[in-house]
XYZ file of C-alpha atoms in Angstrom:
738
model
C 0.021 0.061 0.030
C 2.755 2.343 0.823
C 4.696 1.551 -2.464
C 1.209 2.198 -4.307
C 0.879 5.674 -2.755
C 4.594 6.402 -3.552
C 4.010 5.514 -7.195
C 0.732 7.653 -7.299
C 2.683 10.617 -5.966
C 5.574 10.341 -8.320
C 3.069 9.788 -11.201
C 1.210 13.102 -10.372
C 4.469 15.024 -10.254
C 5.745 13.572 -13.529
C 2.283 14.465 -15.053
C 2.595 17.983 -14.013
C 6.119 18.280 -15.280
C 5.006 16.969 -18.724
C 2.050 19.471 -18.496
C 4.615 22.160 -17.870
C 6.761 21.162 -20.801
C 3.521 20.953 -23.023
C 2.498 24.395 -21.869
C 5.835 25.718 -22.855
C 5.676 24.200 -26.331
C 2.028 25.100 -26.928
C 2.696 28.743 -25.759
C 5.784 29.075 -27.942
C 3.534 27.854 -30.773
C 0.917 30.402 -30.056
C 3.373 33.187 -29.753
C 4.745 32.510 -33.149
C 1.808 33.946 -35.061
C 1.376 37.663 -34.451
C -0.655 40.014 -36.482
C 2.349 41.263 -38.335
C 5.683 39.704 -38.853
C 8.878 39.938 -40.887
C 8.886 36.142 -41.280
C 5.978 33.964 -42.161
C 4.522 32.301 -39.213
C 4.569 28.831 -40.943
C 8.398 28.770 -40.726
C 9.260 30.481 -37.481
C 7.730 31.330 -33.993
C 8.921 34.211 -31.971
C 7.634 36.241 -29.192
C 8.005 39.899 -30.686
C 9.172 41.238 -33.945
C 12.864 41.858 -34.305
C 13.747 45.414 -33.565
C 10.544 46.104 -31.604
C 10.487 47.404 -27.825
C 13.161 45.297 -26.112
C 11.405 44.860 -22.815
C 11.895 41.796 -20.652
C 9.271 39.230 -21.171
C 6.396 39.689 -18.672
C 3.893 37.247 -17.320
C 1.350 38.121 -19.993
C 3.936 37.162 -22.676
C 4.780 33.923 -20.958
C 3.004 30.479 -21.053
C 0.968 29.413 -18.097
C 3.707 27.601 -15.887
C 1.508 27.591 -12.946
C 1.787 29.706 -9.716
C 5.094 30.014 -8.043
C 5.337 28.346 -4.640
C 7.194 28.356 -1.374
C 8.233 24.766 -0.878
C 8.093 22.820 2.433
C 9.248 19.328 2.606
C 6.714 16.843 3.914
C 6.856 13.232 4.821
C 3.836 10.985 4.988
C 3.563 8.945 7.960
C 5.194 5.550 7.548
C 6.842 6.609 4.158
C 10.346 7.336 3.346
C 9.757 9.258 0.313
C 9.762 13.037 0.208
C 7.092 15.175 -1.337
C 6.841 18.815 -1.831
C 3.913 20.639 -0.238
C 3.098 24.076 -1.726
C 1.442 27.402 -0.774
C 0.286 29.932 -3.238
C 2.855 32.572 -4.156
C 3.233 35.352 -6.682
C 2.297 34.294 -10.290
C 5.078 36.231 -12.033
C 7.942 34.483 -13.719
C 10.367 37.159 -12.653
C 9.997 36.553 -8.874
C 12.606 34.759 -6.859
C 11.128 31.248 -7.424
C 10.296 31.744 -11.213
C 9.428 28.495 -12.943
C 9.100 26.554 -9.742
C 7.745 23.058 -10.165
C 4.120 22.581 -8.994
C 3.876 19.654 -6.398
C 1.309 17.211 -5.795
C -1.167 17.577 -3.062
C -0.219 16.306 0.548
C -2.829 14.030 1.912
C -3.983 14.495 5.379
C -1.763 13.218 7.988
C 1.413 14.472 6.489
C 3.661 16.306 8.845
C 6.353 18.873 8.248
C 9.839 17.034 8.638
C 12.382 19.455 7.293
C 12.592 22.515 4.968
C 15.529 22.296 2.757
C 17.159 25.655 2.719
C 18.817 26.550 -0.466
C 20.991 29.531 -1.085
C 21.288 32.297 -3.613
C 24.640 32.896 -5.424
C 25.514 36.003 -7.425
C 28.513 36.498 -9.694
C 29.281 40.044 -10.871
C 31.761 41.102 -13.525
C 33.478 37.641 -13.390
C 36.645 37.229 -15.280
C 38.828 34.129 -15.397
C 42.289 33.955 -17.015
C 44.411 30.902 -17.856
C 48.240 31.092 -17.688
C 49.670 30.846 -20.928
C 53.441 30.046 -20.473
C 54.818 32.998 -18.683
C 51.774 35.340 -18.162
C 48.028 35.047 -17.545
C 46.663 36.154 -20.984
C 43.911 33.932 -22.188
C 40.586 35.087 -20.886
C 38.225 32.112 -20.706
C 35.330 34.045 -19.033
C 34.983 37.639 -19.713
C 32.947 39.946 -17.364
C 30.141 37.398 -16.842
C 27.244 38.412 -14.508
C 24.414 36.384 -13.367
C 22.640 34.852 -10.389
C 21.094 31.446 -9.206
C 18.121 31.494 -6.799
C 16.886 29.143 -4.161
C 14.800 26.262 -5.574
C 15.582 26.999 -9.387
C 17.553 25.434 -12.044
C 20.121 27.651 -13.604
C 21.831 26.226 -16.780
C 25.063 27.510 -18.252
C 24.832 26.741 -21.985
C 27.136 27.215 -24.933
C 29.254 25.422 -27.724
C 32.232 23.493 -26.872
C 35.061 25.545 -25.402
C 32.958 28.487 -24.717
C 33.849 28.664 -20.836
C 30.753 26.541 -19.442
C 32.917 24.427 -17.077
C 35.238 27.034 -16.228
C 32.413 29.416 -15.029
C 30.863 26.493 -13.086
C 34.364 25.784 -11.374
C 34.872 29.461 -10.561
C 31.555 29.619 -8.956
C 32.210 26.567 -6.817
C 35.797 27.751 -5.939
C 37.493 24.845 -7.768
C 39.507 26.515 -10.371
C 42.979 24.998 -11.054
C 46.296 26.862 -9.878
C 46.845 27.996 -13.448
C 43.823 30.177 -13.335
C 43.282 33.712 -11.964
C 39.833 35.044 -11.103
C 38.665 38.708 -11.088
C 35.300 39.866 -10.015
C 32.931 39.236 -7.130
C 30.842 36.225 -5.913
C 28.188 36.628 -3.392
C 26.633 33.772 -1.462
C 23.372 34.871 0.256
C 24.518 38.357 -0.222
C 27.817 37.989 1.390
C 31.353 37.731 -0.119
C 32.361 34.484 1.190
C 33.677 30.942 0.283
C 31.307 28.067 0.057
C 32.120 26.106 3.315
C 32.397 22.272 3.530
C 29.096 20.512 3.082
C 27.236 23.627 1.934
C 27.638 22.563 -1.781
C 27.994 19.605 -3.973
C 30.059 19.383 -7.118
C 29.739 16.669 -9.650
C 32.317 16.313 -12.278
C 31.474 15.461 -15.867
C 32.994 12.016 -15.411
C 33.131 10.387 -12.059
C 34.434 7.070 -10.847
C 32.205 4.622 -9.252
C 32.738 1.289 -7.587
C 31.103 -1.267 -9.626
C 31.261 -4.077 -7.114
C 29.050 -2.389 -4.599
C 25.295 -1.831 -4.623
C 23.798 1.586 -5.038
C 22.780 1.586 -1.201
C 26.244 0.461 -0.199
C 28.211 2.982 -2.275
C 26.082 5.886 -0.754
C 26.340 4.459 2.614
C 30.216 4.371 2.560
C 30.034 7.847 0.937
C 28.128 9.103 3.865
C 30.245 7.568 6.402
C 33.380 9.324 4.764
C 31.455 12.689 4.843
C 29.390 13.006 7.726
C 29.912 12.898 11.487
C 27.393 11.515 13.803
C 25.602 8.266 14.357
C 25.161 5.547 11.826
C 21.384 5.604 11.965
C 21.400 9.348 10.931
C 23.595 8.487 7.928
C 21.169 5.793 6.896
C 18.358 8.294 6.896
C 20.342 10.816 4.642
C 21.261 7.847 2.268
C 17.573 6.852 1.905
C 16.617 10.502 1.186
C 19.373 10.803 -1.526
C 18.100 7.472 -3.043
C 14.519 8.834 -3.170
C 15.532 12.303 -4.487
C 17.394 10.730 -7.423
C 14.629 8.101 -8.296
C 17.101 5.196 -7.473
C 14.651 3.179 -5.326
C 14.357 0.365 -7.899
C 18.199 0.044 -8.239
C 19.155 0.493 -4.464
C 20.010 -3.204 -3.980
C 21.714 -3.706 -7.369
C 25.246 -3.683 -8.167
C 26.584 -0.641 -9.873
C 28.693 -2.634 -12.241
C 30.354 -1.196 -15.356
C 33.065 -3.979 -15.878
C 33.134 -6.340 -18.956
C 32.314 -9.174 -16.516
C 29.690 -7.192 -14.522
C 26.990 -5.536 -16.619
C 25.389 -3.393 -13.885
C 23.493 -0.216 -14.344
C 23.101 2.112 -17.458
C 24.406 5.435 -18.058
C 21.497 7.475 -16.802
C 21.384 5.601 -13.423
C 25.077 5.814 -12.904
C 24.867 9.625 -13.491
C 22.178 9.994 -10.931
C 24.315 7.866 -8.538
C 27.154 10.542 -8.884
C 24.567 13.198 -8.038
C 23.247 11.159 -5.098
C 26.579 10.889 -3.666
C 26.733 14.671 -3.208
C 23.272 14.853 -1.797
C 24.118 12.825 1.326
C 25.671 16.079 2.567
C 22.292 17.734 2.109
C 23.862 20.827 0.416
C 22.336 24.165 -0.334
C 23.690 24.367 -3.802
C 24.640 21.610 -6.248
C 26.956 22.275 -9.281
C 26.768 19.610 -12.079
C 29.085 19.682 -15.088
C 27.228 18.102 -18.007
C 24.354 16.139 -16.201
C 23.300 14.910 -19.641
C 26.744 13.695 -20.653
C 26.551 10.666 -22.838
C 22.764 10.051 -22.096
C 20.275 9.259 -24.787
C 17.126 11.506 -25.064
C 14.852 9.336 -22.776
C 17.617 9.146 -19.975
C 18.202 12.798 -20.304
C 14.582 13.847 -19.872
C 14.377 11.507 -16.812
C 17.541 12.960 -15.440
C 16.028 16.618 -15.788
C 12.785 15.692 -14.381
C 14.632 14.239 -11.398
C 16.554 17.263 -11.002
C 13.509 19.408 -11.306
C 12.031 17.457 -8.404
C 15.243 18.120 -6.456
C 14.953 21.791 -7.210
C 11.249 21.817 -5.943
C 12.465 20.837 -2.517
C 14.445 24.133 -2.269
C 17.893 23.117 -3.528
C 19.705 25.494 -5.861
C 20.925 23.793 -8.864
C 23.497 25.087 -11.368
C 24.793 22.998 -14.185
C 26.308 23.143 -17.721
C 24.806 21.629 -20.669
C 25.722 21.443 -24.375
C 22.173 21.132 -25.980
C 18.901 19.798 -25.068
C 15.636 18.574 -26.450
C 12.573 20.761 -26.483
C 11.078 18.872 -23.396
C 14.243 19.280 -21.411
C 14.614 23.073 -22.387
C 11.067 23.593 -20.992
C 12.309 22.606 -17.603
C 14.884 25.353 -17.065
C 14.455 28.282 -15.091
C 17.158 30.633 -16.237
C 19.934 30.326 -18.839
C 23.336 31.777 -19.037
C 24.421 31.667 -22.700
C 28.178 31.810 -23.435
C 30.227 31.990 -26.596
C 33.980 32.348 -26.335
C 33.683 33.401 -22.801
C 31.259 36.303 -23.599
C 27.776 36.295 -21.949
C 25.336 36.722 -24.868
C 22.202 36.319 -22.625
C 21.295 35.703 -19.018
C 17.685 35.425 -17.854
C 14.585 33.370 -17.971
C 14.022 30.480 -20.386
C 11.378 32.367 -22.659
C 13.261 35.511 -22.346
C 16.063 33.968 -24.314
C 13.552 33.062 -27.106
C 12.449 36.820 -26.917
C 16.072 38.003 -27.032
C 17.059 35.981 -30.122
C 13.867 37.354 -31.941
C 14.778 40.814 -30.976
C 18.228 40.421 -32.375
C 16.858 39.170 -35.643
C 17.048 35.420 -35.085
C 13.623 33.990 -34.461
C 13.676 30.286 -33.702
C 12.071 28.050 -36.321
C 8.913 26.223 -35.096
C 10.246 22.759 -35.695
C 13.555 23.230 -34.161
C 14.557 22.875 -30.561
C 15.480 26.300 -28.959
C 18.800 24.983 -27.666
C 19.604 23.809 -31.185
C 18.789 27.169 -32.512
C 20.827 29.099 -29.907
C 23.951 26.936 -30.411
C 23.575 27.033 -34.134
C 23.524 30.943 -34.097
C 26.700 31.117 -31.977
C 28.828 28.085 -32.802
C 31.488 29.045 -35.223
C 31.936 25.445 -36.445
C 28.730 25.836 -38.459
C 30.465 28.189 -40.901
C 32.626 25.536 -42.023
C 29.692 23.181 -42.208
C 27.720 25.558 -44.494
C 30.791 26.176 -46.643
C 31.066 22.606 -47.270
C 27.353 22.130 -47.956
C 26.886 25.131 -50.337
C 25.540 22.880 -53.114
C 23.041 21.214 -50.899
C 21.545 24.405 -49.933
C 20.312 25.073 -53.508
C 18.491 21.830 -53.540
C 17.234 21.415 -49.850
C 16.867 25.055 -48.758
C 19.019 26.895 -46.144
C 20.575 24.984 -43.341
C 19.507 27.343 -40.783
C 17.552 30.506 -40.253
C 20.731 32.418 -39.243
C 21.919 33.470 -42.573
C 24.958 35.470 -41.543
C 28.411 34.864 -40.382
C 28.487 33.460 -36.822
C 30.918 36.128 -35.586
C 28.488 38.843 -36.716
C 25.594 37.017 -35.089
C 27.636 36.630 -31.819
C 28.395 40.506 -31.791
C 24.763 41.441 -32.743
C 23.504 39.109 -29.892
C 25.986 40.505 -27.323
C 25.292 44.187 -28.317
C 21.454 43.515 -28.139
C 21.719 42.032 -24.794
C 23.894 44.725 -23.187
C 21.454 47.410 -24.339
C 18.294 45.385 -23.401
C 15.961 45.658 -20.593
C 16.808 42.100 -19.781
C 20.605 43.138 -18.679
C 18.997 45.913 -16.655
C 16.808 43.583 -14.874
C 19.642 41.358 -13.997
C 21.540 44.287 -12.492
C 18.625 45.445 -10.622
C 18.044 41.796 -9.378
C 21.799 41.659 -8.304
C 21.585 44.788 -6.431
C 18.431 43.504 -4.687
C 20.121 40.274 -3.681
C 23.342 41.923 -2.537
C 22.131 44.923 -0.666
C 21.053 42.820 2.260
C 22.887 40.046 3.765
C 21.146 36.727 4.157
C 21.877 33.711 6.569
C 25.535 32.586 6.693
C 26.153 29.203 5.384
C 27.988 27.154 8.019
C 30.464 24.383 7.461
C 29.386 21.013 8.312
C 31.218 18.658 10.590
C 33.604 16.194 8.847
C 34.153 12.568 9.904
C 37.425 11.987 11.645
C 40.572 10.427 10.146
C 40.103 7.349 12.198
C 36.683 7.003 11.082
C 37.610 7.439 7.415
C 40.454 4.985 7.689
C 38.098 2.275 9.155
C 35.535 2.979 6.505
C 38.058 2.746 3.619
C 39.701 -0.238 5.163
C 36.275 -2.086 5.407
C 35.231 -0.816 1.941
C 38.453 -1.978 0.319
C 38.148 -5.411 1.870
C 34.523 -5.797 0.504
C 35.646 -4.655 -2.916
C 38.578 -7.026 -2.903
C 36.453 -9.948 -1.899
C 33.928 -9.274 -4.718
C 36.506 -8.324 -7.389
C 37.533 -11.699 -8.393
C 40.074 -10.333 -10.922
C 41.771 -8.344 -8.134
C 42.326 -11.098 -5.622
C 40.873 -14.515 -6.285
C 42.380 -14.715 -9.816
C 45.869 -13.483 -8.430
C 45.611 -16.055 -5.739
C 45.030 -18.881 -8.168
C 47.613 -17.549 -10.548
C 50.312 -17.416 -7.860
C 49.497 -20.810 -6.635
C 49.777 -22.323 -10.007
C 53.035 -20.493 -10.705
C 54.336 -21.826 -7.388
C 53.370 -25.417 -8.176
C 55.083 -25.034 -11.483
C 58.302 -23.698 -10.233
C 58.275 -26.205 -7.329
C 57.682 -29.153 -9.540
C 60.295 -28.207 -11.991
C 63.057 -27.741 -9.193
C 61.570 -30.635 -7.069
C 63.840 -33.661 -6.000
C 67.027 -31.608 -5.558
C 68.295 -33.379 -2.458
C 70.439 -31.719 0.276
C 73.898 -32.331 -1.363
C 76.503 -29.532 -2.080
C 75.582 -29.987 -5.818
C 71.994 -28.877 -5.171
C 72.971 -25.405 -3.720
C 73.319 -23.790 -7.150
C 69.962 -25.187 -8.478
C 68.155 -24.216 -5.333
C 69.529 -20.578 -5.610
C 68.001 -20.440 -9.059
C 64.759 -21.878 -7.827
C 64.435 -19.052 -5.159
C 65.328 -16.535 -7.597
C 62.736 -17.552 -10.191
C 60.053 -17.806 -7.501
C 60.682 -14.363 -6.232
C 61.085 -12.797 -9.547
C 58.207 -14.467 -11.527
C 55.657 -14.141 -8.930
C 56.418 -10.372 -8.391
C 56.254 -9.965 -12.186
C 52.793 -11.667 -12.049
C 51.488 -9.137 -9.599
C 51.521 -6.511 -12.433
C 48.062 -8.071 -13.370
C 46.621 -5.919 -10.560
C 47.725 -2.704 -12.186
C 44.193 -1.727 -13.628
C 42.639 -2.107 -10.184
C 45.206 0.083 -8.599
C 44.552 2.807 -11.224
C 40.893 2.596 -10.447
C 41.573 2.971 -6.838
C 43.560 6.217 -7.688
C 40.615 7.533 -9.699
C 38.135 6.834 -6.930
C 40.537 8.537 -4.559
C 40.876 11.561 -6.932
C 37.084 11.933 -6.988
C 36.637 11.632 -3.231
C 39.527 14.018 -2.535
C 38.360 16.778 -4.822
C 35.340 16.872 -2.595
C 37.322 16.740 0.541
C 35.966 13.072 1.308
C 39.385 11.702 1.644
C 43.135 12.479 1.774
C 46.561 11.049 0.775
C 47.311 9.693 4.258
C 43.766 8.430 4.804
C 43.820 6.743 1.526
C 47.124 5.120 1.857
C 46.575 3.764 5.280
C 43.147 2.397 4.415
C 44.588 0.762 1.308
C 47.446 -0.701 3.185
C 45.239 -2.139 6.027
C 42.771 -3.689 3.556
C 45.637 -5.239 1.258
C 47.600 -6.843 4.283
C 45.160 -9.954 4.875
C 44.908 -10.676 1.090
C 48.650 -10.367 0.383
C 49.362 -12.561 3.478
C 46.915 -15.189 2.244
C 48.558 -15.176 -1.107
C 51.985 -15.360 0.555
C 51.332 -18.121 2.746
C 49.520 -20.298 0.207
C 52.215 -19.870 -2.444
C 55.030 -20.270 0.083
C 53.679 -23.648 1.480
C 53.541 -24.997 -2.135
C 56.914 -23.905 -3.227
C 58.706 -24.579 0.185
C 58.045 -28.287 0.420
C 58.302 -28.977 -3.239
C 61.864 -27.900 -3.527
C 62.673 -29.419 -0.196
C 63.900 -26.537 2.012
C 64.669 -27.316 5.589
C 61.727 -28.513 7.585
C 61.681 -26.320 10.447
C 58.762 -23.998 11.477
C 60.717 -20.947 12.321
C 62.505 -21.100 8.991
C 59.142 -21.688 7.113
C 57.625 -18.697 8.848
C 60.562 -16.419 7.897
C 60.054 -17.607 4.351
C 56.420 -16.559 4.509
C 57.246 -13.320 6.116
C 59.876 -12.510 3.595
C 57.776 -13.264 0.651
C 54.945 -11.279 2.254
C 57.197 -8.164 2.558
C 58.318 -8.674 -1.059
C 54.604 -8.523 -2.194
C 54.006 -5.415 -0.076
C 56.880 -3.653 -1.617
C 55.634 -4.566 -4.993
C 52.196 -3.240 -4.135
C 53.698 0.047 -3.225
C 55.545 0.251 -6.558
C 52.317 -0.483 -8.370
C 50.730 2.354 -6.376
C 53.572 4.645 -7.334
C 53.226 4.062 -11.086
C 49.500 4.406 -10.767
C 49.753 7.821 -9.184
C 51.051 9.180 -12.409
C 47.709 8.423 -14.145
C 49.219 7.284 -17.461
C 47.697 4.848 -19.732
C 47.287 1.309 -18.683
C 49.262 0.028 -21.569
C 52.177 2.407 -20.606
C 51.953 1.675 -16.867
C 52.210 -2.094 -17.552
C 55.010 -1.614 -19.836
C 56.772 0.528 -17.369
C 56.515 -1.897 -14.644
C 57.655 -4.647 -16.814
C 60.718 -2.791 -17.745
C 61.363 -1.804 -14.093
C 61.124 -5.447 -13.013
C 63.385 -6.668 -15.647
C 66.090 -4.130 -14.635
C 65.737 -5.165 -10.981
C 65.853 -8.830 -11.915
C 69.131 -8.259 -13.931
C 70.859 -6.273 -10.986
C 69.498 -8.574 -8.207
C 73.008 -10.564 -8.189
C 71.850 -13.695 -9.758
C 72.851 -13.584 -13.256
C 76.107 -11.969 -12.175
C 77.411 -11.705 -8.522
C 76.751 -8.231 -7.433
C 80.498 -7.572 -6.486
C 81.537 -8.391 -10.102
C 78.873 -5.987 -11.802
C 79.874 -2.727 -13.186
C 79.792 -0.239 -10.211
C 78.781 2.949 -11.887
C 75.173 1.852 -12.669
C 74.416 -1.728 -11.947
C 75.873 -2.028 -8.450
C 75.266 1.553 -7.469
C 72.380 2.389 -7.389
C 70.353 -0.423 -9.294
C 71.238 -3.442 -7.285
C 70.539 -1.571 -4.059
C 67.133 -0.447 -5.251
C 65.917 -3.782 -6.372
C 63.906 -5.426 -3.623
C 64.715 -8.704 -5.389
C 68.325 -8.537 -4.083
C 67.138 -8.278 -0.314
C 64.488 -10.815 -0.617
C 66.639 -13.446 -2.215
C 69.522 -12.816 0.082
C 67.479 -13.219 3.129
C 65.936 -16.286 1.957
C 69.504 -17.905 1.129
C 70.699 -16.765 4.542
C 67.594 -18.244 6.173
C 68.306 -21.609 4.453
C 72.085 -21.911 4.400
C 73.710 -19.899 7.216
C 74.666 -22.226 10.147
C 74.555 -25.429 8.036
C 77.486 -27.469 6.695
C 78.146 -29.668 3.690
C 80.534 -32.617 3.674
C 83.224 -32.791 1.106
C 84.590 -36.135 1.063
C 85.039 -38.316 4.326
C 87.063 -35.611 6.398
C 86.368 -32.142 5.168
C 83.309 -30.095 5.292
C 82.367 -26.436 4.163
C 79.919 -24.139 5.586
C 76.645 -23.406 3.898
C 77.842 -19.672 3.672
C 80.881 -20.845 1.667
C 78.667 -23.012 -0.630
C 76.309 -20.250 -1.463
C 78.711 -17.476 -1.776
C 80.136 -18.744 -4.917
C 76.730 -18.327 -6.563
C 75.338 -15.398 -4.570
C 76.495 -12.747 -2.329
C 75.242 -13.480 1.236
C 76.387 -12.492 4.703
C 77.653 -15.016 7.204
C 75.943 -13.183 10.172
C 73.120 -14.928 11.766
C 71.176 -11.571 12.141
C 71.746 -10.709 8.357
C 68.411 -12.235 7.288
C 66.560 -10.124 9.793
C 68.507 -6.932 8.395
C 67.397 -7.879 4.973
C 63.652 -8.243 6.157
C 64.025 -4.806 7.789
C 65.144 -3.281 4.499
C 62.128 -4.869 2.597
C 59.821 -3.374 5.360
C 61.358 0.245 5.107
C 61.038 -0.085 1.286
C 57.352 -0.797 1.567
C 56.929 2.252 3.703
C 59.238 4.287 1.454
C 57.205 3.589 -1.670
C 54.063 4.557 -0.037
C 55.584 7.723 1.288
C 56.622 8.386 -2.251
C 52.961 7.837 -3.269
C 51.941 10.161 -0.527
C 54.282 12.888 -1.984
C 52.953 12.305 -5.476
C 49.281 12.570 -4.369
C 50.004 15.736 -2.504
C 51.792 17.252 -5.453
C 48.710 16.407 -7.539
C 46.530 18.336 -5.128
C 48.813 21.397 -4.247
C 50.492 22.255 -7.448
C 48.866 20.175 -10.223
C 52.339 19.176 -11.635
C 51.254 15.670 -12.682
C 47.520 16.110 -13.451
C 45.852 19.109 -15.135
C 42.346 18.697 -13.888
C 42.781 19.623 -10.202
C 40.106 22.028 -8.700
C 40.684 22.369 -5.146
C 41.803 26.112 -4.528
C 39.995 28.248 -2.453
C 38.085 31.317 -3.665
C 40.114 33.816 -1.727
C 43.407 32.568 -3.242
C 41.985 32.833 -6.694
C 40.620 36.343 -6.262
C 43.110 39.140 -7.251
C 41.299 42.441 -6.579
């Protein structure tokens, strides 16, 4: 019964959204046939004649979008779904909540649970420059001015490389260090940064964990982001699932691998947004929410975002182009071309603006397609290539002039229009009085985050059969192969050289086999990048969590492979010696994992990463002292520093010292030589009984050292962007140069 009520409510809300889009289309069509026109109404629709009085579009000129509302969030008794209860407000589209989504009626018995407080954000004369070699010269954004109000959807639209994403990052305070920003940004009328937890930012491409279900993924994200009790975090996770219409997919694996089909692109995109909603932010920035989505998934995405905006959240996102149905859901549009603002205002006012400038929208064409056609310079080349087709099939577009001229015309028309004056008046109104200060929400402690990341990684490893289970099987098979090849050696003096070769092959080949986990490590780094950019994680927390989660799996691999190899080649049957062998091999795997993480931190292609690791392992194998005793190798490069960098050297040396130091071999009936003397002819080892523990200590320090190197690399990626270009973590104050 509860589920039926939920479905009925969502059906009513979807029906009103569809009605809203239908009203937009029908009103646009009815507005396209005035009494007098420069263009036949059968070909174009527009709101006024080009060149007529340039007034901002009024309510009388607009379609019937329904009354604006003040939104309260109500929750039905016994239900987890959120529904918006409404109270009548001003009918004008130019009010603060213009285009607000009408909400279904709340049945009796509903109680007010929580009012989602959005926030207004204003940007004034915003200019962003990018450093070009020695100076900041390239202006990506040029004197942009606009605002976004509580409970509305503001879209930044424009062709490729028009500055959409840069403007969005500037508003969120996530510009790279190679950028400088000039101008002012106001949040609720105050110049301030957006504190932690007050906003969410969704990148164009985000990394998800395919081996977790939707609910698990969001729950672990909530544990990383929020302090407090577990029950409270479960509540916000359920709210986020319902807000993004993910209830039917909550217990399904996200997937995305070749061996795990998982969810489609639309659901995955909504999961990325839901991850930011667990903080219950006031403002949500989304870079291309319709990226790689088909028309049906795009419409469902925008309907879901419209529902989210109806709860009071402020949404600002970029978009390249949209269908007519999607376009009808926008509240305000900021139209950019080459960094210049060609229009800012309400949706239908943009149609009026193009009509005033002499570019009315064809009746059978999507408004967003028409806008982008008029301001995208790439169409000039397309028209030049299709000149012959125009004679037979008519003009390709209603914009019959050079795109640069059209852009200048639209920019000049907007600057002198009443729409620009209305924007300035609204900005003055929004900034003359300070509103409530957005407060920073508490963060989860480092200890909590380490525990969450450790447990999450353990769960991922147990489900990712390619990451652990396949590696376990392959290592055991390789250990069995090496053990059977070198079995039956005996314990005579002649077996020493062959047993040294067996130990070398075991350590070298099993370490080389670990490169199979490179893709998984690169995915871990991508997930870390996504979480760190939103301050959900950090280098230290990530490395400790990854280390803690990898220890049990690596130890299981080491003990299973060591047992198979140890007894097949006939090493000494003593428990303490066996445990040292297992511990030595475990440290060797731990060092190798650190090496894999180091290469993965550079974020290069998988092919080049694997090729680099293979080359590094081959060089280490050559300098490990087996093919040629280390004291006899060329000292300039191979001995110093390569043989001392190779972890193979210390692992093999420790294993041989564990086996042969303290033993004796009979030579004839009278004479005997020590195990040290027997091995030293084939490999450099020490005669000290503590030497094997020194080698184990060196392996441990190398495991720590590689992870410390990864920590430095990850810190550099955050602070200076030396390795990666897309780093957007700087504060607004550091980027502002007034």
